[in-house]
CSV table of C-alpha atoms and ligand atoms in Angstrom, one decimal:
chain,number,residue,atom,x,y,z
A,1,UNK,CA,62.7,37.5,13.8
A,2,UNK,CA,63.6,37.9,17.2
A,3,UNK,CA,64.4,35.1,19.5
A,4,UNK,CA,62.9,37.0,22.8
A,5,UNK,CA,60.2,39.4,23.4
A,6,UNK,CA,59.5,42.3,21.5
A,7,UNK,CA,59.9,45.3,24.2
A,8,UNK,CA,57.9,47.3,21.7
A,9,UNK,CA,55.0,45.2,21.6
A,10,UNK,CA,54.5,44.6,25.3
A,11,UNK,CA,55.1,48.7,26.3
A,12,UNK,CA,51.7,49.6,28.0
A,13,UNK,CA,49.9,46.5,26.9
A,14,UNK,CA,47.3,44.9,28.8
A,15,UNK,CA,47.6,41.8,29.8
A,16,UNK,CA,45.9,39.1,31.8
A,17,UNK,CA,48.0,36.7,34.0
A,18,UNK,CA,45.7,33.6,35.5
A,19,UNK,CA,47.5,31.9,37.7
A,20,UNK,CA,50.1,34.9,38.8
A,21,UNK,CA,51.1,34.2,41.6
A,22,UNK,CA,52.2,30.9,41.0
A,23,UNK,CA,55.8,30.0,40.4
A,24,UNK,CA,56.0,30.6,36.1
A,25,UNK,CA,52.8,33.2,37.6
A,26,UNK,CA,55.5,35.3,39.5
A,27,UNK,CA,58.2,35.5,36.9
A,28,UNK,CA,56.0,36.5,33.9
A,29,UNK,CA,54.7,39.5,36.2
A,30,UNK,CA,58.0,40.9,36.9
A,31,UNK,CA,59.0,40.8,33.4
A,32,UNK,CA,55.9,42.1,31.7
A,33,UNK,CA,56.2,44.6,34.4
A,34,UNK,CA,59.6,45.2,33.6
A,35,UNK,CA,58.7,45.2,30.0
A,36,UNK,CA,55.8,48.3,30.6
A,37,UNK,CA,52.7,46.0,30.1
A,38,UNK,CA,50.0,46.9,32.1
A,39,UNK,CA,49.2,43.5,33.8
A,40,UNK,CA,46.1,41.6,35.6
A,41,UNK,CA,46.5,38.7,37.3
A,42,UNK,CA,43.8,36.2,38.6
A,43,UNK,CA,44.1,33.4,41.0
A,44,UNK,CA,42.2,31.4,43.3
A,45,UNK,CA,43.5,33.6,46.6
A,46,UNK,CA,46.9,35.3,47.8
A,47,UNK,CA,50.5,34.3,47.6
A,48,UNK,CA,51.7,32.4,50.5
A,49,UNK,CA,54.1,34.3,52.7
A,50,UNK,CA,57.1,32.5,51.5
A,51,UNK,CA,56.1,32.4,47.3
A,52,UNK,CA,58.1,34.2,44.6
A,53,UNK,CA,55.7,36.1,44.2
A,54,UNK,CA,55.6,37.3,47.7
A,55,UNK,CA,59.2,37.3,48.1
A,56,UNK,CA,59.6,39.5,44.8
A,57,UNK,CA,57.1,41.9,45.3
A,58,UNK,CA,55.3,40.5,42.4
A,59,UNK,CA,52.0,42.0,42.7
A,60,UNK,CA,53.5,45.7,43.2
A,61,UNK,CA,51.3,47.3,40.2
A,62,UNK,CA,49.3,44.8,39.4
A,63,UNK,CA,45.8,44.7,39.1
A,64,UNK,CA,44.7,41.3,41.0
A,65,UNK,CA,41.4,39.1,41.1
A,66,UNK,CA,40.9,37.0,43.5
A,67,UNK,CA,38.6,34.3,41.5
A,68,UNK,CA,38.7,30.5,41.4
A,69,UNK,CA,38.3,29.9,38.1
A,70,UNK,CA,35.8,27.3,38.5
A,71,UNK,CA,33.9,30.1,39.1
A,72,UNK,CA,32.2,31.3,35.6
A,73,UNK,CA,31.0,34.6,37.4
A,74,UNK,CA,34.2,35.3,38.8
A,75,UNK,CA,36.3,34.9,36.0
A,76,UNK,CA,34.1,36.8,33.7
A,77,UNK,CA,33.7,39.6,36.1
A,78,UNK,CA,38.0,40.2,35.9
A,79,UNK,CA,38.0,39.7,32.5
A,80,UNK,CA,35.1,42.8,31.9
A,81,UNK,CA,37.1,44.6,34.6
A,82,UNK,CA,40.7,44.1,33.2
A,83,UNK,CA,39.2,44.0,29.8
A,84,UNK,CA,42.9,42.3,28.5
A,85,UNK,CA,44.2,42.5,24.9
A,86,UNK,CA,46.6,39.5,25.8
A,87,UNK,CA,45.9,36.3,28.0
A,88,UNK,CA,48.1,34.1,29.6
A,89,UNK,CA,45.9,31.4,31.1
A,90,UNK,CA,48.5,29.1,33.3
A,91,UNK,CA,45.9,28.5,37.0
A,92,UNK,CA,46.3,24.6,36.8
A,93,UNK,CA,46.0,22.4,39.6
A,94,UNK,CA,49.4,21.6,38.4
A,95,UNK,CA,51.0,18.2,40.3
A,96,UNK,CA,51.0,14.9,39.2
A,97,UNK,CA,50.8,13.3,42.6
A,98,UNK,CA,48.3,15.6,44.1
A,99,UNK,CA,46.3,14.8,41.2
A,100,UNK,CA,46.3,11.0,41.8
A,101,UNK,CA,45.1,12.3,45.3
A,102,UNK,CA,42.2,14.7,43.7
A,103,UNK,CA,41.4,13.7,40.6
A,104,UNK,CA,38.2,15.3,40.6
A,105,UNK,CA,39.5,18.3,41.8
A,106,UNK,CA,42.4,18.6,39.3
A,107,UNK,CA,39.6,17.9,36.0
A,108,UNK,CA,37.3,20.7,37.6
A,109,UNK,CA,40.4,23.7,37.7
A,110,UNK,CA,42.4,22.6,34.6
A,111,UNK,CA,39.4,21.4,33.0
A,112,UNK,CA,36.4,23.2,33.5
A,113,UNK,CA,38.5,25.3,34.6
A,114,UNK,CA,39.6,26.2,31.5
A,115,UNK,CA,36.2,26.0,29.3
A,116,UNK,CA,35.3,29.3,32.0
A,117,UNK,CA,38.4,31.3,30.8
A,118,UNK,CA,37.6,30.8,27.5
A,119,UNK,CA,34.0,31.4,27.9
A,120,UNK,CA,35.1,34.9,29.4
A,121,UNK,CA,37.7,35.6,26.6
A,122,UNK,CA,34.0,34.8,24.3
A,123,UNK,CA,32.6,38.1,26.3
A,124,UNK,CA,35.5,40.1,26.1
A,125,UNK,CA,35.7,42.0,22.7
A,126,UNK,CA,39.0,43.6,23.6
A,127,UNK,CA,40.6,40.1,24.3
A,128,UNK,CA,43.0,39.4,20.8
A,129,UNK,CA,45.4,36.2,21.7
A,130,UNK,CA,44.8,34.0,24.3
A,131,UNK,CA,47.7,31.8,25.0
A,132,UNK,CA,46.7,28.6,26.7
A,133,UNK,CA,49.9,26.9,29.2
A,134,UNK,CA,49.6,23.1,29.3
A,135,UNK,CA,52.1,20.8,29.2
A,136,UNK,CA,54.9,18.0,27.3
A,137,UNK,CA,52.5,15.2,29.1
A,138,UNK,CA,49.8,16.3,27.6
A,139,UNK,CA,50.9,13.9,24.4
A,140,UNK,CA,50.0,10.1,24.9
A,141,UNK,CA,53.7,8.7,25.9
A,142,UNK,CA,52.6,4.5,25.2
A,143,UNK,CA,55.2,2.3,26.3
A,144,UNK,CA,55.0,0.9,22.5
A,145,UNK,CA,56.1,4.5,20.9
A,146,UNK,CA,59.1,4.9,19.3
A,147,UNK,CA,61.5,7.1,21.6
A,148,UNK,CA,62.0,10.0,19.6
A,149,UNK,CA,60.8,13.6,20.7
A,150,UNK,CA,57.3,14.5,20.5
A,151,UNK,CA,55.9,17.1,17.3
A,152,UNK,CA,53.0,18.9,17.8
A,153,UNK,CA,50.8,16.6,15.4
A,154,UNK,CA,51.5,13.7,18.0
A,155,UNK,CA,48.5,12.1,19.9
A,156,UNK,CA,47.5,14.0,22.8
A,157,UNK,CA,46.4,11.5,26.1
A,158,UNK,CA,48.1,11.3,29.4
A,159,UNK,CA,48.2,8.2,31.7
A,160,UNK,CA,47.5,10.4,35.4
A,161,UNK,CA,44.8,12.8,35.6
A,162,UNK,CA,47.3,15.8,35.8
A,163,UNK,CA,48.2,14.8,31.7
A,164,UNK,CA,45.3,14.0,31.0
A,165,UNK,CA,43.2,17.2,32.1
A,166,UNK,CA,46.4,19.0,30.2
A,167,UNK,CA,45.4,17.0,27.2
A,168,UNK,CA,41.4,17.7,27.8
A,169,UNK,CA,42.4,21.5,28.4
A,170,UNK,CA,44.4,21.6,24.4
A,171,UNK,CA,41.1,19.8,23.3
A,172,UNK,CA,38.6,22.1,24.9
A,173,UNK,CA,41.3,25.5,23.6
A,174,UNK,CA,41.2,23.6,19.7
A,175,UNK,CA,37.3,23.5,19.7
A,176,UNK,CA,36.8,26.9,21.2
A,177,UNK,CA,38.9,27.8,18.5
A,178,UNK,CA,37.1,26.3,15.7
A,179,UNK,CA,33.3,26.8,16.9
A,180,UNK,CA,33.9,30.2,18.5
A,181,UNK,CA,36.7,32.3,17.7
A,182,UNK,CA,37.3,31.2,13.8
A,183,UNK,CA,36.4,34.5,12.1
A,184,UNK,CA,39.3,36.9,11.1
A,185,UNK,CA,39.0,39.6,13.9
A,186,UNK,CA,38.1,37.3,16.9
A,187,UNK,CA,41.1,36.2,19.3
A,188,UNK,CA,43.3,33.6,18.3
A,189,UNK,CA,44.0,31.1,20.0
A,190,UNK,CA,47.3,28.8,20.6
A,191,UNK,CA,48.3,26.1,23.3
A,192,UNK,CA,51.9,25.8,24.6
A,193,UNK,CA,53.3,22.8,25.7
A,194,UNK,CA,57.2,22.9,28.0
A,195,UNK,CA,58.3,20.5,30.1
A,196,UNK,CA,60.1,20.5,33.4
A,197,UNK,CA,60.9,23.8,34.4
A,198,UNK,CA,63.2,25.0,37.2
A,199,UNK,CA,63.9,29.0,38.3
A,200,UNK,CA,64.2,30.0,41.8
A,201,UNK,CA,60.8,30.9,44.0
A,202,UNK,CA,59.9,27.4,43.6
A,203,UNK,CA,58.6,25.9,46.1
A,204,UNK,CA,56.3,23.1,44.2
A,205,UNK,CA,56.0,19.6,46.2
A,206,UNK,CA,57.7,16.8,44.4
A,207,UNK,CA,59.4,18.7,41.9
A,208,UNK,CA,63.4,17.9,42.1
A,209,UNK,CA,65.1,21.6,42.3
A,210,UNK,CA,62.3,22.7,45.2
A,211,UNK,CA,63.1,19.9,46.8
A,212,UNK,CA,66.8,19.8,46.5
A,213,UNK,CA,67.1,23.4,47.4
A,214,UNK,CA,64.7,23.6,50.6
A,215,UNK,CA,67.0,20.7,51.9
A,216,UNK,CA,70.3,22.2,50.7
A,217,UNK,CA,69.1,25.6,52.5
A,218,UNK,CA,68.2,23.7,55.8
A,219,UNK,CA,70.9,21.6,55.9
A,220,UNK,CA,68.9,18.4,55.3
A,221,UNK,CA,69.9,15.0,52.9
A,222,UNK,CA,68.0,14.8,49.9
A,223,UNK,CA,65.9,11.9,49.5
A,224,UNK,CA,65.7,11.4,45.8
A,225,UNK,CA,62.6,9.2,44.0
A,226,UNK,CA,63.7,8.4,40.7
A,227,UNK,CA,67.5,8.8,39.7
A,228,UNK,CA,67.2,7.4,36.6
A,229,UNK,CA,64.4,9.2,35.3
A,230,UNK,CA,65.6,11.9,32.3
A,231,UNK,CA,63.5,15.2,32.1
A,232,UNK,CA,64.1,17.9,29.5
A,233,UNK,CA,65.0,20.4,32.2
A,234,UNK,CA,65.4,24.1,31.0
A,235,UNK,CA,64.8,27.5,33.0
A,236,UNK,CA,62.0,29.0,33.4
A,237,UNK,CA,62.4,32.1,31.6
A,238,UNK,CA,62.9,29.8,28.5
A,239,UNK,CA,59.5,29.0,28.1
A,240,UNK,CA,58.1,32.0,29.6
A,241,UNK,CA,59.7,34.0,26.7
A,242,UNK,CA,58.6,31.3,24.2
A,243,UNK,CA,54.8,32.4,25.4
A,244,UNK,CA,55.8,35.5,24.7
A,245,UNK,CA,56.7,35.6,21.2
A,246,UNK,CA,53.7,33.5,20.8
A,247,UNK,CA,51.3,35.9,21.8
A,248,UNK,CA,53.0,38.7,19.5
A,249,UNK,CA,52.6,36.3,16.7
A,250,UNK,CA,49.4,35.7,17.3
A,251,UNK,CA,48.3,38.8,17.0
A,252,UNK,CA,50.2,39.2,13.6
A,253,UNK,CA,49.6,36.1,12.2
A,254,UNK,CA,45.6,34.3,12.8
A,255,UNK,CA,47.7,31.3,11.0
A,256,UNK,CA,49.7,30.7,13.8
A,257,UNK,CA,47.2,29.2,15.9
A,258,UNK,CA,47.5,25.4,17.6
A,259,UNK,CA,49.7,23.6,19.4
A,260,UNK,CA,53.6,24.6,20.1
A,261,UNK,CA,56.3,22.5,21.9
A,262,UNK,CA,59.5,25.0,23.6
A,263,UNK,CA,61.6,22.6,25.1
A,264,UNK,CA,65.0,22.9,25.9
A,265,UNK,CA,67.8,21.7,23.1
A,266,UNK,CA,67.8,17.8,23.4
A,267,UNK,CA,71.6,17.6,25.2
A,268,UNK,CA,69.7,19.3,28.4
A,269,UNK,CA,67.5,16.3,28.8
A,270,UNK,CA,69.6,14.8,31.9
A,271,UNK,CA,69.0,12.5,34.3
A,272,UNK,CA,67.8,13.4,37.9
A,273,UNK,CA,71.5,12.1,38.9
A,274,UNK,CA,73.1,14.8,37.0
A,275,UNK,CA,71.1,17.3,37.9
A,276,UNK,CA,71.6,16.8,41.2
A,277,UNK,CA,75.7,16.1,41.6
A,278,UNK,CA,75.7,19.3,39.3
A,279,UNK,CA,73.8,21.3,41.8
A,280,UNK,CA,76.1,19.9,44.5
A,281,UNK,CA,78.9,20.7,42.9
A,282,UNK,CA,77.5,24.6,42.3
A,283,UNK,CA,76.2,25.1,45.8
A,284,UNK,CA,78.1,26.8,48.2
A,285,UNK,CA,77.7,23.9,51.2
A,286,UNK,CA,77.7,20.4,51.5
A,287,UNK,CA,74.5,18.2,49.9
A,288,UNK,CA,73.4,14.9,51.4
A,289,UNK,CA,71.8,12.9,48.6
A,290,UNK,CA,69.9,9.5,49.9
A,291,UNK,CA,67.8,7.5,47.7
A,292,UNK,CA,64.4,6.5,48.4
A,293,UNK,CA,63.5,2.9,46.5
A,294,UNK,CA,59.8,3.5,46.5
A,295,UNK,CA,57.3,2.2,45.4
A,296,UNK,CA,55.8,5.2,43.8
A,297,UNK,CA,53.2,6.3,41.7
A,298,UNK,CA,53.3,6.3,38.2
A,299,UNK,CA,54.9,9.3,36.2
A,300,UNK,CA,56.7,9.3,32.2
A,301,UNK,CA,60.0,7.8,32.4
A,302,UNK,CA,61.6,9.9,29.5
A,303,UNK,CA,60.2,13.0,27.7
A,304,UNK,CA,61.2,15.3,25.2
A,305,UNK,CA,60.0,18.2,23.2
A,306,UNK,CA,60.9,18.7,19.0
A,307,UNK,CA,60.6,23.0,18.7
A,308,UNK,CA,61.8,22.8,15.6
A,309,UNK,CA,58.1,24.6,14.8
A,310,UNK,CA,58.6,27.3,17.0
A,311,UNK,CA,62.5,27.7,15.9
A,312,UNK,CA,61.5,28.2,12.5
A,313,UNK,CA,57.9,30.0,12.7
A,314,UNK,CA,58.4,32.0,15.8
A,315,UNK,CA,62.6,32.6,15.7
A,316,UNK,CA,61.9,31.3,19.1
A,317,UNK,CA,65.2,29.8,20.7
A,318,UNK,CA,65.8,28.9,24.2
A,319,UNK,CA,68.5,31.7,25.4
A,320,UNK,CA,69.7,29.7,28.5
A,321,UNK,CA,70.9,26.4,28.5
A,322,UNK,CA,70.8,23.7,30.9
A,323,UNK,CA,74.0,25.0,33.0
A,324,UNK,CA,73.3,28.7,33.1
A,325,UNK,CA,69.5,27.5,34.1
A,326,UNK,CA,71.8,25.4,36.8
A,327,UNK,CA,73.9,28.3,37.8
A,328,UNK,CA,70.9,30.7,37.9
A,329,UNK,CA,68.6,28.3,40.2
A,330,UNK,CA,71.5,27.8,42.7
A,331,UNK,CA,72.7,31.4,42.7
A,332,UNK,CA,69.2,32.9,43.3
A,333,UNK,CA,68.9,30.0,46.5
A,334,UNK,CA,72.3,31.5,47.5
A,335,UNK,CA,71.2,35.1,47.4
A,336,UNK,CA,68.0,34.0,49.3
A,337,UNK,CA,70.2,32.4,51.8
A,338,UNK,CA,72.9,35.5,52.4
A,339,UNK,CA,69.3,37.7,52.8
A,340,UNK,CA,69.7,40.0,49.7
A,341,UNK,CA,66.3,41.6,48.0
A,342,UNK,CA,64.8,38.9,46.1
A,343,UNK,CA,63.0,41.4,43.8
A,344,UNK,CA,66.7,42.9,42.7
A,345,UNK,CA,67.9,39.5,42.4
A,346,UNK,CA,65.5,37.8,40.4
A,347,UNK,CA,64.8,41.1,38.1
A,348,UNK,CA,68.6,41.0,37.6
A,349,UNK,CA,68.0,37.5,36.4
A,350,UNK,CA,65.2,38.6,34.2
A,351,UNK,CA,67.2,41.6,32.5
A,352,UNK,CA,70.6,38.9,32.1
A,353,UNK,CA,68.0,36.9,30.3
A,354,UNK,CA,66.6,39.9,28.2
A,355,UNK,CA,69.2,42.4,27.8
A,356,UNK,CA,67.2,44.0,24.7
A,357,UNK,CA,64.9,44.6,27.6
A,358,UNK,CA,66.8,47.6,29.3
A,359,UNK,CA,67.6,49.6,25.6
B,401,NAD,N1,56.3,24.2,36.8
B,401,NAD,C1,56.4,23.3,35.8
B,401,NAD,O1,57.5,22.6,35.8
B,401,NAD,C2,55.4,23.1,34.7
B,401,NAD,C3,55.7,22.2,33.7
B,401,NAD,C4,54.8,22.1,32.7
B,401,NAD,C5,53.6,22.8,32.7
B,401,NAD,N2,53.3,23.7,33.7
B,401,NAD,C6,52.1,24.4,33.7
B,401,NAD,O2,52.4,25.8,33.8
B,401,NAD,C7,51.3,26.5,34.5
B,401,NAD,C8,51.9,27.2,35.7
B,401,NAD,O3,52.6,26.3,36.5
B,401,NAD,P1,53.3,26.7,37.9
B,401,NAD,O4,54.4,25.8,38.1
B,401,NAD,O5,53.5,28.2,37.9
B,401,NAD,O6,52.1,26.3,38.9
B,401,NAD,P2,51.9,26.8,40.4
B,401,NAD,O7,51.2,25.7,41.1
B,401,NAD,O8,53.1,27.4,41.0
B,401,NAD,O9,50.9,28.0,40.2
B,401,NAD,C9,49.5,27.7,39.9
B,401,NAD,C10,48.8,29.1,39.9
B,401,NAD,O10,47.4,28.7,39.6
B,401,NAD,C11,46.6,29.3,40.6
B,401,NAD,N3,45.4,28.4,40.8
B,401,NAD,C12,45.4,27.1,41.1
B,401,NAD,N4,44.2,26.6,41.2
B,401,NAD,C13,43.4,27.7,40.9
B,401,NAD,C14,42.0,27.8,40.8
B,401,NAD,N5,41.1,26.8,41.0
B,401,NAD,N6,41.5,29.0,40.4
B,401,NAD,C15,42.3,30.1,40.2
B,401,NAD,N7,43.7,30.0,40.3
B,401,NAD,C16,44.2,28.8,40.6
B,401,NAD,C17,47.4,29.3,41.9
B,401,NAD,O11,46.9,30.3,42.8
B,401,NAD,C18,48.7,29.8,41.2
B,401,NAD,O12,48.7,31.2,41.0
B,401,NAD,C19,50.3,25.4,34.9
B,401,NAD,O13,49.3,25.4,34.0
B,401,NAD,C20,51.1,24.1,34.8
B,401,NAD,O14,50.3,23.0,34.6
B,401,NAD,C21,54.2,23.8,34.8
């Protein structure tokens, strides 16, 4: 088995991206792209000027839909257009915070959201593995539970609404499986859960690298909420690849379907401390690092991921760990900073990642 994508299987595939031009959106372009798939991508409206996937080109080649995918019409109209052998569904409202802000909101796109995409892949004959992107907080993380990594087979909950629509989302994915898509020949169906992930092009509010980064590039102090708190950090391209391998298995193997964890190995769950004096000590200029006491809302202390399923079934492995991720995130800033072509830069990432990718 191989650990990383199959450059065979991908070569002049279709595939539909939702949620492309987002920040995991604008690196799974470039490398499907990069890979010879023909891609689609759907999202609720264009880049922002200052995205990845701006930045990169992203969208060079790409067939895009502009559709909010609360929008049943919409969605089904770029599905019967892009008529996709492979989707990718990752359009979330996807912040904790802004979802204690729009609660409502946040149900309706990962939600509802996600009954629509899978109502379209129900029209869509051509449509063969659908791979739904949720989340590590989608499992029920009780202050009671043992502190051991979650398996798949845990219970799914989520104390915010951002969780818990993730957990709603794996539920609605597991029924439309069952009721809908059961039969031998219909698409399979699988939901993958990762964790924190960091890359550069991201620009998410109240994530830790964005925010590092955007104050290390303007010279500001970083105000840090939670030191303490341990995440299972890992690059982006880690997970990305795990989705990857689990489409391509899908389509081999109906058996296959359900829920998968790719999280990083468990020695890359650090705290936002070491993160952060790491990336200090890696970027080329001085960082400021204040601590803000709160209080704030809120969020899992400490979560990890067991992929001992996906080691085993899929081969999958994550091919960076947490200091290459490190040395990747604060080398792409760097190149941003000095001006180079993002697009070179972060396909040179993507093929150091790959290398089976260029033979
Ligand atoms: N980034 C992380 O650390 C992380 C961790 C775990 C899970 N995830 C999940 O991975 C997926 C991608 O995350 P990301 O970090 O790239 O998010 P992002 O916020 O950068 O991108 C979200 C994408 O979804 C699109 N979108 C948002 N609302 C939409 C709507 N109503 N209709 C259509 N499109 C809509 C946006 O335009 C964008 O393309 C999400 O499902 C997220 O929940 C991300």
């Amino acid at each position: 088995m191989r650990p990383l994508a199959d450059p065979d299987f991908w070569r002049d595939r279709a595939v539909l991206l939702t949620g492309h031009t987002g920040f995991k959106g604008a690196w799974l372009t470039l490398w499907l792209q990069a890979l010879g798939a023909r891609v689609s991508g759907l999202a609720d409206g264009p880049a922002p000027a200052l995205s990845l996937y701006e930045l990169t080109r992203a969208g060079d080649g790409v067939g895009e839909w502009h559709a909010d995918v609360r929008d049943h019409a919409a969605v089904r109209a770029a599905f019967a257009a892009s008529a996709p052998e492979i989707v990718i569904h990752m359009a979330a409202q996807a912040l904790v915070r802004r979802s204690y802000a729009d609660p409502r909101g946040t149900y309706e796109t990962n939600v509802m959201g996600t009954v629509n995409v899978l109502e379209a892949v129900r029209c869509t004959p051509s449509v063969r593995a659908f791979v739904n992107v949720t989340s590590d907080k989608c499992y029920a993380n009780a202050p009671s539970r043992p502190p051991r990594p979650f398996v798949e087979d845990d219970r799914l909950g989520g104390h915010d609404p951002y969780s818990s629509s993730k957990a709603c989302a794996e539920l609605v994915a597991d029924a439309y499986a069952r009721s809908f898509f059961g039969s031998g020949d219909g698409p399979r169906v699988a939901s993958a859960r990762a964790g924190n992930v960091i890359g550069g092009g991201d620009w998410g509010e109240d994530r830790l690298l964005p925010t590092v980064m955007a104050a290390a590039l303007a010279d500001r102090r970083v105000v840090l909420r939670d030191p303490a708190a341990v995440r299972p950090w890992q690059h982006v391209l880690n997970p990305l690849s795990g989705y990857l391998r689990l489409a391509e298995a899908l389509v081999a193997d109906a058996d296959l379907q359900g829920g998968w964890n790719f999280g990083p190995a468990l020695e890359d769950a650090r705290s936002v401390a070491w993160i952060v004096e790491r990336v200090g000590e890696l970027w080329p200029g001085q960082l400021r690092i204040e601590v803000d006491p709160g209080p704030h809302p809120h969020e899992a202390r400490t979560l990890s991921l067991d992929s001992t399923k996906a080691h085993e079934l899929l081969g999958w492995r994550p091919a960076w760990d947490l200091d290459d991720a490190l040395a990747a995130v604060v080398a792409w800033y760097a190149a941003l900073r000095a001006g180079e072509d993002m697009r070179a830069v972060t396909l040179g990432q993507i093929a150091g990642f790959h290398p089976a990718m260029a033979a």
